[in-house]
mmCIF file with all atom_site columns, C-alpha atoms in Angstrom:
data_model
loop_
_atom_site.group_PDB
_atom_site.id
_atom_site.type_symbol
_atom_site.label_atom_id
_atom_site.label_alt_id
_atom_site.label_comp_id
_atom_site.label_asym_id
_atom_site.label_entity_id
_atom_site.label_seq_id
_atom_site.pdbx_PDB_ins_code
_atom_site.Cartn_x
_atom_site.Cartn_y
_atom_site.Cartn_z
_atom_site.occupancy
_atom_site.B_iso_or_equiv
_atom_site.pdbx_formal_charge
_atom_site.auth_seq_id
_atom_site.auth_comp_id
_atom_site.auth_asym_id
_atom_site.auth_atom_id
_atom_site.pdbx_PDB_model_num
ATOM 1   C CA . LEU A 1 1   ? 0.000   0.000  0.000   1.00 0.00 ? 7   LEU A CA 1
ATOM 2   C CA . GLU A 1 2   ? 2.729   2.465  0.937   1.00 0.00 ? 8   GLU A CA 1
ATOM 3   C CA . GLY A 1 3   ? 4.591   1.834  -2.320  1.00 0.00 ? 9   GLY A CA 1
ATOM 4   C CA . ARG A 1 4   ? 1.467   2.486  -4.435  1.00 0.00 ? 10  ARG A CA 1
ATOM 5   C CA . ILE A 1 5   ? 0.728   5.699  -2.523  1.00 0.00 ? 11  ILE A CA 1
ATOM 6   C CA . GLN A 1 6   ? 4.348   6.786  -2.960  1.00 0.00 ? 12  GLN A CA 1
ATOM 7   C CA . GLU A 1 7   ? 4.065   6.182  -6.733  1.00 0.00 ? 13  GLU A CA 1
ATOM 8   C CA . GLU A 1 8   ? 0.818   8.172  -6.909  1.00 0.00 ? 14  GLU A CA 1
ATOM 9   C CA . LEU A 1 9   ? 2.494   11.052 -5.067  1.00 0.00 ? 15  LEU A CA 1
ATOM 10  C CA . ARG A 1 10  ? 5.382   11.027 -7.575  1.00 0.00 ? 16  ARG A CA 1
ATOM 11  C CA . GLN A 1 11  ? 2.840   11.362 -10.377 1.00 0.00 ? 17  GLN A CA 1
ATOM 12  C CA . LEU A 1 12  ? 1.273   14.291 -8.503  1.00 0.00 ? 18  LEU A CA 1
ATOM 13  C CA . ASP A 1 13  ? 4.524   16.289 -8.595  1.00 0.00 ? 19  ASP A CA 1
ATOM 14  C CA . MET A 1 14  ? 5.779   15.155 -5.168  1.00 0.00 ? 20  MET A CA 1
ATOM 15  C CA . PRO A 1 15  ? 8.823   13.129 -6.286  1.00 0.00 ? 21  PRO A CA 1
ATOM 16  C CA . LYS A 1 16  ? 10.873  13.436 -3.088  1.00 0.00 ? 22  LYS A CA 1
ATOM 17  C CA . VAL A 1 17  ? 8.124   12.763 -0.568  1.00 0.00 ? 23  VAL A CA 1
ATOM 18  C CA . GLN A 1 18  ? 8.463   9.807  1.787   1.00 0.00 ? 24  GLN A CA 1
ATOM 19  C CA . PHE A 1 19  ? 5.209   8.327  3.026   1.00 0.00 ? 25  PHE A CA 1
ATOM 20  C CA . SER A 1 20  ? 4.646   5.684  5.668   1.00 0.00 ? 26  SER A CA 1
ATOM 21  C CA . ILE A 1 21  ? 1.718   4.178  7.523   1.00 0.00 ? 27  ILE A CA 1
ATOM 22  C CA . GLN A 1 22  ? 2.330   3.219  11.134  1.00 0.00 ? 28  GLN A CA 1
ATOM 23  C CA . PHE A 1 23  ? 0.037   0.618  12.722  1.00 0.00 ? 29  PHE A CA 1
ATOM 24  C CA . THR A 1 24  ? 0.146   -0.080 16.444  1.00 0.00 ? 30  THR A CA 1
ATOM 25  C CA . GLU A 1 25  ? -2.047  -2.238 18.627  1.00 0.00 ? 31  GLU A CA 1
ATOM 26  C CA . GLU A 1 26  ? -3.494  -0.670 21.729  1.00 0.00 ? 32  GLU A CA 1
ATOM 27  C CA . GLU A 1 27  ? -5.670  -1.870 24.532  1.00 0.00 ? 33  GLU A CA 1
ATOM 28  C CA . MET A 1 28  ? -9.285  -2.193 23.424  1.00 0.00 ? 34  MET A CA 1
ATOM 29  C CA . GLY A 1 29  ? -11.180 1.070  23.877  1.00 0.00 ? 35  GLY A CA 1
ATOM 30  C CA . PRO A 1 30  ? -13.998 3.117  22.332  1.00 0.00 ? 36  PRO A CA 1
ATOM 31  C CA . GLY A 1 31  ? -11.870 3.687  19.207  1.00 0.00 ? 37  GLY A CA 1
ATOM 32  C CA . GLY A 1 32  ? -11.004 0.025  18.786  1.00 0.00 ? 38  GLY A CA 1
ATOM 33  C CA . MET A 1 33  ? -7.629  -1.520 19.400  1.00 0.00 ? 39  MET A CA 1
ATOM 34  C CA . ASP A 1 34  ? -5.677  -0.338 16.366  1.00 0.00 ? 40  ASP A CA 1
ATOM 35  C CA . SER A 1 35  ? -3.974  2.994  16.016  1.00 0.00 ? 41  SER A CA 1
ATOM 36  C CA . VAL A 1 36  ? -3.048  4.193  12.528  1.00 0.00 ? 42  VAL A CA 1
ATOM 37  C CA . ARG A 1 37  ? -0.787  7.172  11.841  1.00 0.00 ? 43  ARG A CA 1
ATOM 38  C CA . PHE A 1 38  ? 0.205   8.599  8.493   1.00 0.00 ? 44  PHE A CA 1
ATOM 39  C CA . LEU A 1 39  ? 3.780   9.839  8.452   1.00 0.00 ? 45  LEU A CA 1
ATOM 40  C CA . MET A 1 40  ? 5.569   11.825 5.802   1.00 0.00 ? 46  MET A CA 1
ATOM 41  C CA . SER A 1 41  ? 8.636   13.785 4.918   1.00 0.00 ? 47  SER A CA 1
ATOM 42  C CA . ALA A 1 42  ? 8.192   16.239 2.066   1.00 0.00 ? 48  ALA A CA 1
ATOM 43  C CA . ASN A 1 43  ? 11.852  17.260 1.982   1.00 0.00 ? 49  ASN A CA 1
ATOM 44  C CA . VAL A 1 44  ? 15.027  15.251 1.467   1.00 0.00 ? 50  VAL A CA 1
ATOM 45  C CA . GLY A 1 45  ? 16.931  14.707 4.705   1.00 0.00 ? 51  GLY A CA 1
ATOM 46  C CA . GLU A 1 46  ? 13.924  15.295 6.942   1.00 0.00 ? 52  GLU A CA 1
ATOM 47  C CA . ALA A 1 47  ? 12.624  12.579 9.259   1.00 0.00 ? 53  ALA A CA 1
ATOM 48  C CA . LEU A 1 48  ? 9.169   11.085 8.866   1.00 0.00 ? 54  LEU A CA 1
ATOM 49  C CA . ARG A 1 49  ? 6.702   12.997 11.042  1.00 0.00 ? 55  ARG A CA 1
ATOM 50  C CA . PRO A 1 50  ? 2.923   12.920 11.576  1.00 0.00 ? 56  PRO A CA 1
ATOM 51  C CA . ILE A 1 51  ? 1.279   14.215 8.430   1.00 0.00 ? 57  ILE A CA 1
ATOM 52  C CA . GLN A 1 52  ? -0.919  16.733 10.269  1.00 0.00 ? 58  GLN A CA 1
ATOM 53  C CA . LYS A 1 53  ? 2.218   18.444 11.622  1.00 0.00 ? 59  LYS A CA 1
ATOM 54  C CA . VAL A 1 54  ? 4.202   18.781 8.390   1.00 0.00 ? 60  VAL A CA 1
ATOM 55  C CA . ALA A 1 55  ? 1.910   18.759 5.336   1.00 0.00 ? 61  ALA A CA 1
ATOM 56  C CA . SER A 1 56  ? 0.736   21.969 3.689   1.00 0.00 ? 62  SER A CA 1
ATOM 57  C CA . GLY A 1 57  ? -2.813  22.339 2.373   1.00 0.00 ? 63  GLY A CA 1
ATOM 58  C CA . GLY A 1 58  ? -1.659  21.530 -1.146  1.00 0.00 ? 64  GLY A CA 1
ATOM 59  C CA . GLU A 1 59  ? 0.278   18.490 0.022   1.00 0.00 ? 65  GLU A CA 1
ATOM 60  C CA . LEU A 1 60  ? -2.739  17.265 2.006   1.00 0.00 ? 66  LEU A CA 1
ATOM 61  C CA . ALA A 1 61  ? -4.953  17.638 -1.075  1.00 0.00 ? 67  ALA A CA 1
ATOM 62  C CA . ARG A 1 62  ? -2.581  15.575 -3.222  1.00 0.00 ? 68  ARG A CA 1
ATOM 63  C CA . ILE A 1 63  ? -2.100  12.964 -0.489  1.00 0.00 ? 69  ILE A CA 1
ATOM 64  C CA . MET A 1 64  ? -5.890  12.613 -0.205  1.00 0.00 ? 70  MET A CA 1
ATOM 65  C CA . LEU A 1 65  ? -6.145  12.152 -3.983  1.00 0.00 ? 71  LEU A CA 1
ATOM 66  C CA . ALA A 1 66  ? -3.403  9.514  -3.913  1.00 0.00 ? 72  ALA A CA 1
ATOM 67  C CA . LEU A 1 67  ? -5.011  7.664  -0.985  1.00 0.00 ? 73  LEU A CA 1
ATOM 68  C CA . LYS A 1 68  ? -8.483  7.716  -2.539  1.00 0.00 ? 74  LYS A CA 1
ATOM 69  C CA . ASN A 1 69  ? -7.148  6.488  -5.858  1.00 0.00 ? 75  ASN A CA 1
ATOM 70  C CA . VAL A 1 70  ? -5.150  3.617  -4.351  1.00 0.00 ? 76  VAL A CA 1
ATOM 71  C CA . LEU A 1 71  ? -8.017  2.563  -2.078  1.00 0.00 ? 77  LEU A CA 1
ATOM 72  C CA . ALA A 1 72  ? -10.511 2.758  -4.966  1.00 0.00 ? 78  ALA A CA 1
ATOM 73  C CA . GLU A 1 73  ? -8.289  0.369  -6.943  1.00 0.00 ? 79  GLU A CA 1
ATOM 74  C CA . GLN A 1 74  ? -8.633  -2.148 -4.092  1.00 0.00 ? 80  GLN A CA 1
ATOM 75  C CA . GLU A 1 75  ? -12.416 -1.860 -3.788  1.00 0.00 ? 81  GLU A CA 1
ATOM 76  C CA . ALA A 1 76  ? -15.352 -2.099 -6.173  1.00 0.00 ? 82  ALA A CA 1
ATOM 77  C CA . ILE A 1 77  ? -15.987 1.627  -5.850  1.00 0.00 ? 83  ILE A CA 1
ATOM 78  C CA . GLY A 1 78  ? -17.605 2.994  -9.005  1.00 0.00 ? 84  GLY A CA 1
ATOM 79  C CA . THR A 1 79  ? -17.654 6.713  -8.190  1.00 0.00 ? 85  THR A CA 1
ATOM 80  C CA . LEU A 1 80  ? -15.130 8.975  -6.497  1.00 0.00 ? 86  LEU A CA 1
ATOM 81  C CA . VAL A 1 81  ? -16.218 12.400 -5.226  1.00 0.00 ? 87  VAL A CA 1
ATOM 82  C CA . PHE A 1 82  ? -13.663 15.148 -4.682  1.00 0.00 ? 88  PHE A CA 1
ATOM 83  C CA . ASP A 1 83  ? -14.852 18.386 -3.116  1.00 0.00 ? 89  ASP A CA 1
ATOM 84  C CA . GLU A 1 84  ? -12.126 20.943 -3.751  1.00 0.00 ? 90  GLU A CA 1
ATOM 85  C CA . VAL A 1 85  ? -9.289  18.387 -3.796  1.00 0.00 ? 91  VAL A CA 1
ATOM 86  C CA . ASP A 1 86  ? -7.275  21.255 -5.272  1.00 0.00 ? 92  ASP A CA 1
ATOM 87  C CA . THR A 1 87  ? -7.194  23.344 -2.073  1.00 0.00 ? 93  THR A CA 1
ATOM 88  C CA . GLY A 1 88  ? -3.776  24.956 -1.734  1.00 0.00 ? 94  GLY A CA 1
ATOM 89  C CA . VAL A 1 89  ? -2.669  23.728 -5.175  1.00 0.00 ? 95  VAL A CA 1
ATOM 90  C CA . SER A 1 90  ? -1.762  25.905 -8.149  1.00 0.00 ? 96  SER A CA 1
ATOM 91  C CA . GLY A 1 91  ? 0.359   26.017 -11.279 1.00 0.00 ? 97  GLY A CA 1
ATOM 92  C CA . ARG A 1 92  ? 2.198   22.838 -12.218 1.00 0.00 ? 98  ARG A CA 1
ATOM 93  C CA . ALA A 1 93  ? 0.833   20.902 -9.227  1.00 0.00 ? 99  ALA A CA 1
ATOM 94  C CA . ALA A 1 94  ? -2.730  21.809 -10.280 1.00 0.00 ? 100 ALA A CA 1
ATOM 95  C CA . GLN A 1 95  ? -2.017  20.494 -13.756 1.00 0.00 ? 101 GLN A CA 1
ATOM 96  C CA . LYS A 1 96  ? -0.695  17.226 -12.304 1.00 0.00 ? 102 LYS A CA 1
ATOM 97  C CA . VAL A 1 97  ? -3.820  16.859 -10.143 1.00 0.00 ? 103 VAL A CA 1
ATOM 98  C CA . ALA A 1 98  ? -5.996  17.498 -13.220 1.00 0.00 ? 104 ALA A CA 1
ATOM 99  C CA . GLU A 1 99  ? -4.096  14.875 -15.218 1.00 0.00 ? 105 GLU A CA 1
ATOM 100 C CA . LYS A 1 100 ? -4.361  12.331 -12.378 1.00 0.00 ? 106 LYS A CA 1
ATOM 101 C CA . LEU A 1 101 ? -8.113  12.909 -12.114 1.00 0.00 ? 107 LEU A CA 1
ATOM 102 C CA . ALA A 1 102 ? -8.435  12.431 -15.884 1.00 0.00 ? 108 ALA A CA 1
ATOM 103 C CA . GLN A 1 103 ? -6.511  9.139  -15.630 1.00 0.00 ? 109 GLN A CA 1
ATOM 104 C CA . VAL A 1 104 ? -8.698  7.932  -12.762 1.00 0.00 ? 110 VAL A CA 1
ATOM 105 C CA . SER A 1 105 ? -11.824 8.931  -14.704 1.00 0.00 ? 111 SER A CA 1
ATOM 106 C CA . ARG A 1 106 ? -10.995 6.340  -17.336 1.00 0.00 ? 112 ARG A CA 1
ATOM 107 C CA . ARG A 1 107 ? -11.565 3.596  -14.725 1.00 0.00 ? 113 ARG A CA 1
ATOM 108 C CA . LYS A 1 108 ? -14.044 5.222  -12.332 1.00 0.00 ? 114 LYS A CA 1
ATOM 109 C CA . GLN A 1 109 ? -16.672 7.929  -12.445 1.00 0.00 ? 115 GLN A CA 1
ATOM 110 C CA . VAL A 1 110 ? -15.134 11.092 -10.961 1.00 0.00 ? 116 VAL A CA 1
ATOM 111 C CA . LEU A 1 111 ? -17.198 13.975 -9.630  1.00 0.00 ? 117 LEU A CA 1
ATOM 112 C CA . CYS A 1 112 ? -15.108 16.999 -8.756  1.00 0.00 ? 118 CYS A CA 1
ATOM 113 C CA . VAL A 1 113 ? -16.035 20.360 -7.258  1.00 0.00 ? 119 VAL A CA 1
ATOM 114 C CA . THR A 1 114 ? -13.315 22.828 -8.180  1.00 0.00 ? 120 THR A CA 1
ATOM 115 C CA . HIS A 1 115 ? -12.466 26.481 -8.652  1.00 0.00 ? 121 HIS A CA 1
ATOM 116 C CA . LEU A 1 116 ? -9.256  25.793 -10.562 1.00 0.00 ? 122 LEU A CA 1
ATOM 117 C CA . PRO A 1 117 ? -9.321  26.248 -14.328 1.00 0.00 ? 123 PRO A CA 1
ATOM 118 C CA . GLN A 1 118 ? -6.828  23.399 -14.905 1.00 0.00 ? 124 GLN A CA 1
ATOM 119 C CA . LEU A 1 119 ? -9.168  20.896 -13.236 1.00 0.00 ? 125 LEU A CA 1
ATOM 120 C CA . ALA A 1 120 ? -12.355 22.279 -14.767 1.00 0.00 ? 126 ALA A CA 1
ATOM 121 C CA . ALA A 1 121 ? -10.832 22.233 -18.254 1.00 0.00 ? 127 ALA A CA 1
ATOM 122 C CA . MET A 1 122 ? -9.855  18.576 -17.901 1.00 0.00 ? 128 MET A CA 1
ATOM 123 C CA . ALA A 1 123 ? -13.449 17.462 -17.264 1.00 0.00 ? 129 ALA A CA 1
ATOM 124 C CA . ASP A 1 124 ? -15.284 15.367 -19.831 1.00 0.00 ? 130 ASP A CA 1
ATOM 125 C CA . THR A 1 125 ? -18.496 17.081 -18.722 1.00 0.00 ? 131 THR A CA 1
ATOM 126 C CA . HIS A 1 126 ? -18.592 20.484 -17.059 1.00 0.00 ? 132 HIS A CA 1
ATOM 127 C CA . PHE A 1 127 ? -21.440 21.916 -15.011 1.00 0.00 ? 133 PHE A CA 1
ATOM 128 C CA . SER A 1 128 ? -21.730 25.349 -13.479 1.00 0.00 ? 134 SER A CA 1
ATOM 129 C CA . VAL A 1 129 ? -23.372 25.480 -10.068 1.00 0.00 ? 135 VAL A CA 1
ATOM 130 C CA . GLU A 1 130 ? -24.781 28.871 -9.179  1.00 0.00 ? 136 GLU A CA 1
ATOM 131 C CA . LYS A 1 131 ? -26.523 29.947 -6.025  1.00 0.00 ? 137 LYS A CA 1
ATOM 132 C CA . GLY A 1 132 ? -28.982 32.823 -6.131  1.00 0.00 ? 138 GLY A CA 1
ATOM 133 C CA . GLU A 1 133 ? -32.053 34.372 -4.629  1.00 0.00 ? 139 GLU A CA 1
ATOM 134 C CA . ARG A 1 134 ? -35.503 34.626 -6.124  1.00 0.00 ? 140 ARG A CA 1
ATOM 135 C CA . ASP A 1 135 ? -38.674 35.822 -4.434  1.00 0.00 ? 141 ASP A CA 1
ATOM 136 C CA . GLY A 1 136 ? -36.958 35.859 -1.044  1.00 0.00 ? 142 GLY A CA 1
ATOM 137 C CA . ARG A 1 137 ? -35.738 32.253 -1.368  1.00 0.00 ? 143 ARG A CA 1
ATOM 138 C CA . THR A 1 138 ? -32.312 30.800 -2.033  1.00 0.00 ? 144 THR A CA 1
ATOM 139 C CA . TYR A 1 139 ? -32.008 28.476 -4.990  1.00 0.00 ? 145 TYR A CA 1
ATOM 140 C CA . THR A 1 140 ? -29.260 26.535 -6.703  1.00 0.00 ? 146 THR A CA 1
ATOM 141 C CA . GLU A 1 141 ? -29.052 26.177 -10.458 1.00 0.00 ? 147 GLU A CA 1
ATOM 142 C CA . VAL A 1 142 ? -26.952 23.511 -12.166 1.00 0.00 ? 148 VAL A CA 1
ATOM 143 C CA . VAL A 1 143 ? -26.215 24.134 -15.844 1.00 0.00 ? 149 VAL A CA 1
ATOM 144 C CA . LEU A 1 144 ? -24.457 21.825 -18.306 1.00 0.00 ? 150 LEU A CA 1
ATOM 145 C CA . LEU A 1 145 ? -21.911 23.933 -20.189 1.00 0.00 ? 151 LEU A CA 1
ATOM 146 C CA . ASP A 1 146 ? -21.192 23.663 -23.901 1.00 0.00 ? 152 ASP A CA 1
ATOM 147 C CA . ARG A 1 147 ? -17.769 24.593 -25.356 1.00 0.00 ? 153 ARG A CA 1
ATOM 148 C CA . GLN A 1 148 ? -18.573 28.314 -25.587 1.00 0.00 ? 154 GLN A CA 1
ATOM 149 C CA . ARG A 1 149 ? -19.928 28.539 -22.028 1.00 0.00 ? 155 ARG A CA 1
ATOM 150 C CA . ARG A 1 150 ? -17.027 26.429 -20.721 1.00 0.00 ? 156 ARG A CA 1
ATOM 151 C CA . THR A 1 151 ? -14.594 28.874 -22.290 1.00 0.00 ? 157 THR A CA 1
ATOM 152 C CA . ALA A 1 152 ? -16.406 31.797 -20.665 1.00 0.00 ? 158 ALA A CA 1
ATOM 153 C CA . GLU A 1 153 ? -16.526 30.026 -17.277 1.00 0.00 ? 159 GLU A CA 1
ATOM 154 C CA . LEU A 1 154 ? -12.823 29.153 -17.381 1.00 0.00 ? 160 LEU A CA 1
ATOM 155 C CA . ALA A 1 155 ? -12.027 32.766 -18.258 1.00 0.00 ? 161 ALA A CA 1
ATOM 156 C CA . ARG A 1 156 ? -14.178 33.930 -15.335 1.00 0.00 ? 162 ARG A CA 1
ATOM 157 C CA . ILE A 1 157 ? -12.555 31.643 -12.764 1.00 0.00 ? 163 ILE A CA 1
ATOM 158 C CA . THR A 1 158 ? -9.131  32.606 -14.089 1.00 0.00 ? 164 THR A CA 1
ATOM 159 C CA . GLY A 1 159 ? -9.585  36.364 -14.189 1.00 0.00 ? 165 GLY A CA 1
ATOM 160 C CA . GLY A 1 160 ? -12.517 37.256 -11.986 1.00 0.00 ? 166 GLY A CA 1
ATOM 161 C CA . SER A 1 161 ? -15.421 39.468 -12.948 1.00 0.00 ? 167 SER A CA 1
ATOM 162 C CA . LYS A 1 162 ? -13.753 41.218 -15.904 1.00 0.00 ? 168 LYS A CA 1
ATOM 163 C CA . VAL A 1 163 ? -13.507 38.687 -18.729 1.00 0.00 ? 169 VAL A CA 1
ATOM 164 C CA . THR A 1 164 ? -11.234 39.975 -21.491 1.00 0.00 ? 170 THR A CA 1
ATOM 165 C CA . ASP A 1 165 ? -10.470 38.666 -24.966 1.00 0.00 ? 171 ASP A CA 1
ATOM 166 C CA . ALA A 1 166 ? -7.051  37.556 -23.706 1.00 0.00 ? 172 ALA A CA 1
ATOM 167 C CA . LEU A 1 167 ? -8.671  35.511 -20.904 1.00 0.00 ? 173 LEU A CA 1
ATOM 168 C CA . LEU A 1 168 ? -11.106 33.925 -23.374 1.00 0.00 ? 174 LEU A CA 1
ATOM 169 C CA . GLU A 1 169 ? -8.238  33.024 -25.693 1.00 0.00 ? 175 GLU A CA 1
ATOM 170 C CA . SER A 1 170 ? -6.264  31.543 -22.804 1.00 0.00 ? 176 SER A CA 1
ATOM 171 C CA . ALA A 1 171 ? -9.314  29.549 -21.653 1.00 0.00 ? 177 ALA A CA 1
ATOM 172 C CA . GLY A 1 172 ? -9.747  28.173 -25.172 1.00 0.00 ? 178 GLY A CA 1
ATOM 173 C CA . GLU A 1 173 ? -6.100  27.089 -25.200 1.00 0.00 ? 179 GLU A CA 1
ATOM 174 C CA . LEU A 1 174 ? -6.564  25.433 -21.816 1.00 0.00 ? 180 LEU A CA 1
ATOM 175 C CA . LEU A 1 175 ? -9.546  23.456 -23.153 1.00 0.00 ? 181 LEU A CA 1
ATOM 176 C CA . ASP A 1 176 ? -7.603  22.475 -26.283 1.00 0.00 ? 182 ASP A CA 1
ATOM 177 C CA . GLY A 1 177 ? -4.685  21.265 -24.164 1.00 0.00 ? 183 GLY A CA 1
ATOM 178 C CA . ALA A 1 178 ? -6.982  19.281 -21.883 1.00 0.00 ? 184 ALA A CA 1
ATOM 179 C CA . GLU A 1 179 ? -8.719  17.673 -24.864 1.00 0.00 ? 185 GLU A CA 1
ATOM 180 C CA . ALA A 1 180 ? -5.363  16.716 -26.355 1.00 0.00 ? 186 ALA A CA 1
ATOM 181 C CA . TYR A 1 181 ? -4.245  15.186 -23.050 1.00 0.00 ? 187 TYR A CA 1
ATOM 182 C CA . ARG A 1 182 ? -7.472  13.190 -22.609 1.00 0.00 ? 188 ARG A CA 1
ATOM 183 C CA . GLU A 1 183 ? -7.077  11.786 -26.119 1.00 0.00 ? 189 GLU A CA 1
ATOM 184 C CA . THR A 1 184 ? -3.748  10.224 -25.054 1.00 0.00 ? 190 THR A CA 1
ATOM 185 C CA . LEU A 1 185 ? -5.418  8.229  -22.273 1.00 0.00 ? 191 LEU A CA 1
#
């Protein structure tokens, strides 16, 4: 298990991380009799330490993705749900997370809530979820986006409220790149 998780973390742009699972038996109590600790070292030369003491938000997000993927391979789980698995991740690491999710989606159904354009662009199907108010009531609207609306949504989450031609062009390139990557899978 540790070796598979380590390999997943390498693919998620964490090539130097060391990961270990420590099992210890304890006297039977309300929490059972097994104690499990996840240990890691993100930097070369550092000792393994409890993950909650050393991992950043981005590292925790990628570790969770790696764990879920490895565990899903072991079980007959058909759908994986990730709610903002990209927290604390940006740039190259975000692209690696997007690529890993695309790979997983070829074997399992993946539902992902995200605010990162790299992840949203990689989706086979993209919905926009909007919350609003009408007649004094809150409502949620879920809309399936076509290519044009996806481009506009990616531009919006990249640049904020002012969507420019440059942002739209960049969003289109992001979609093209994601399509090209998915075709290699």
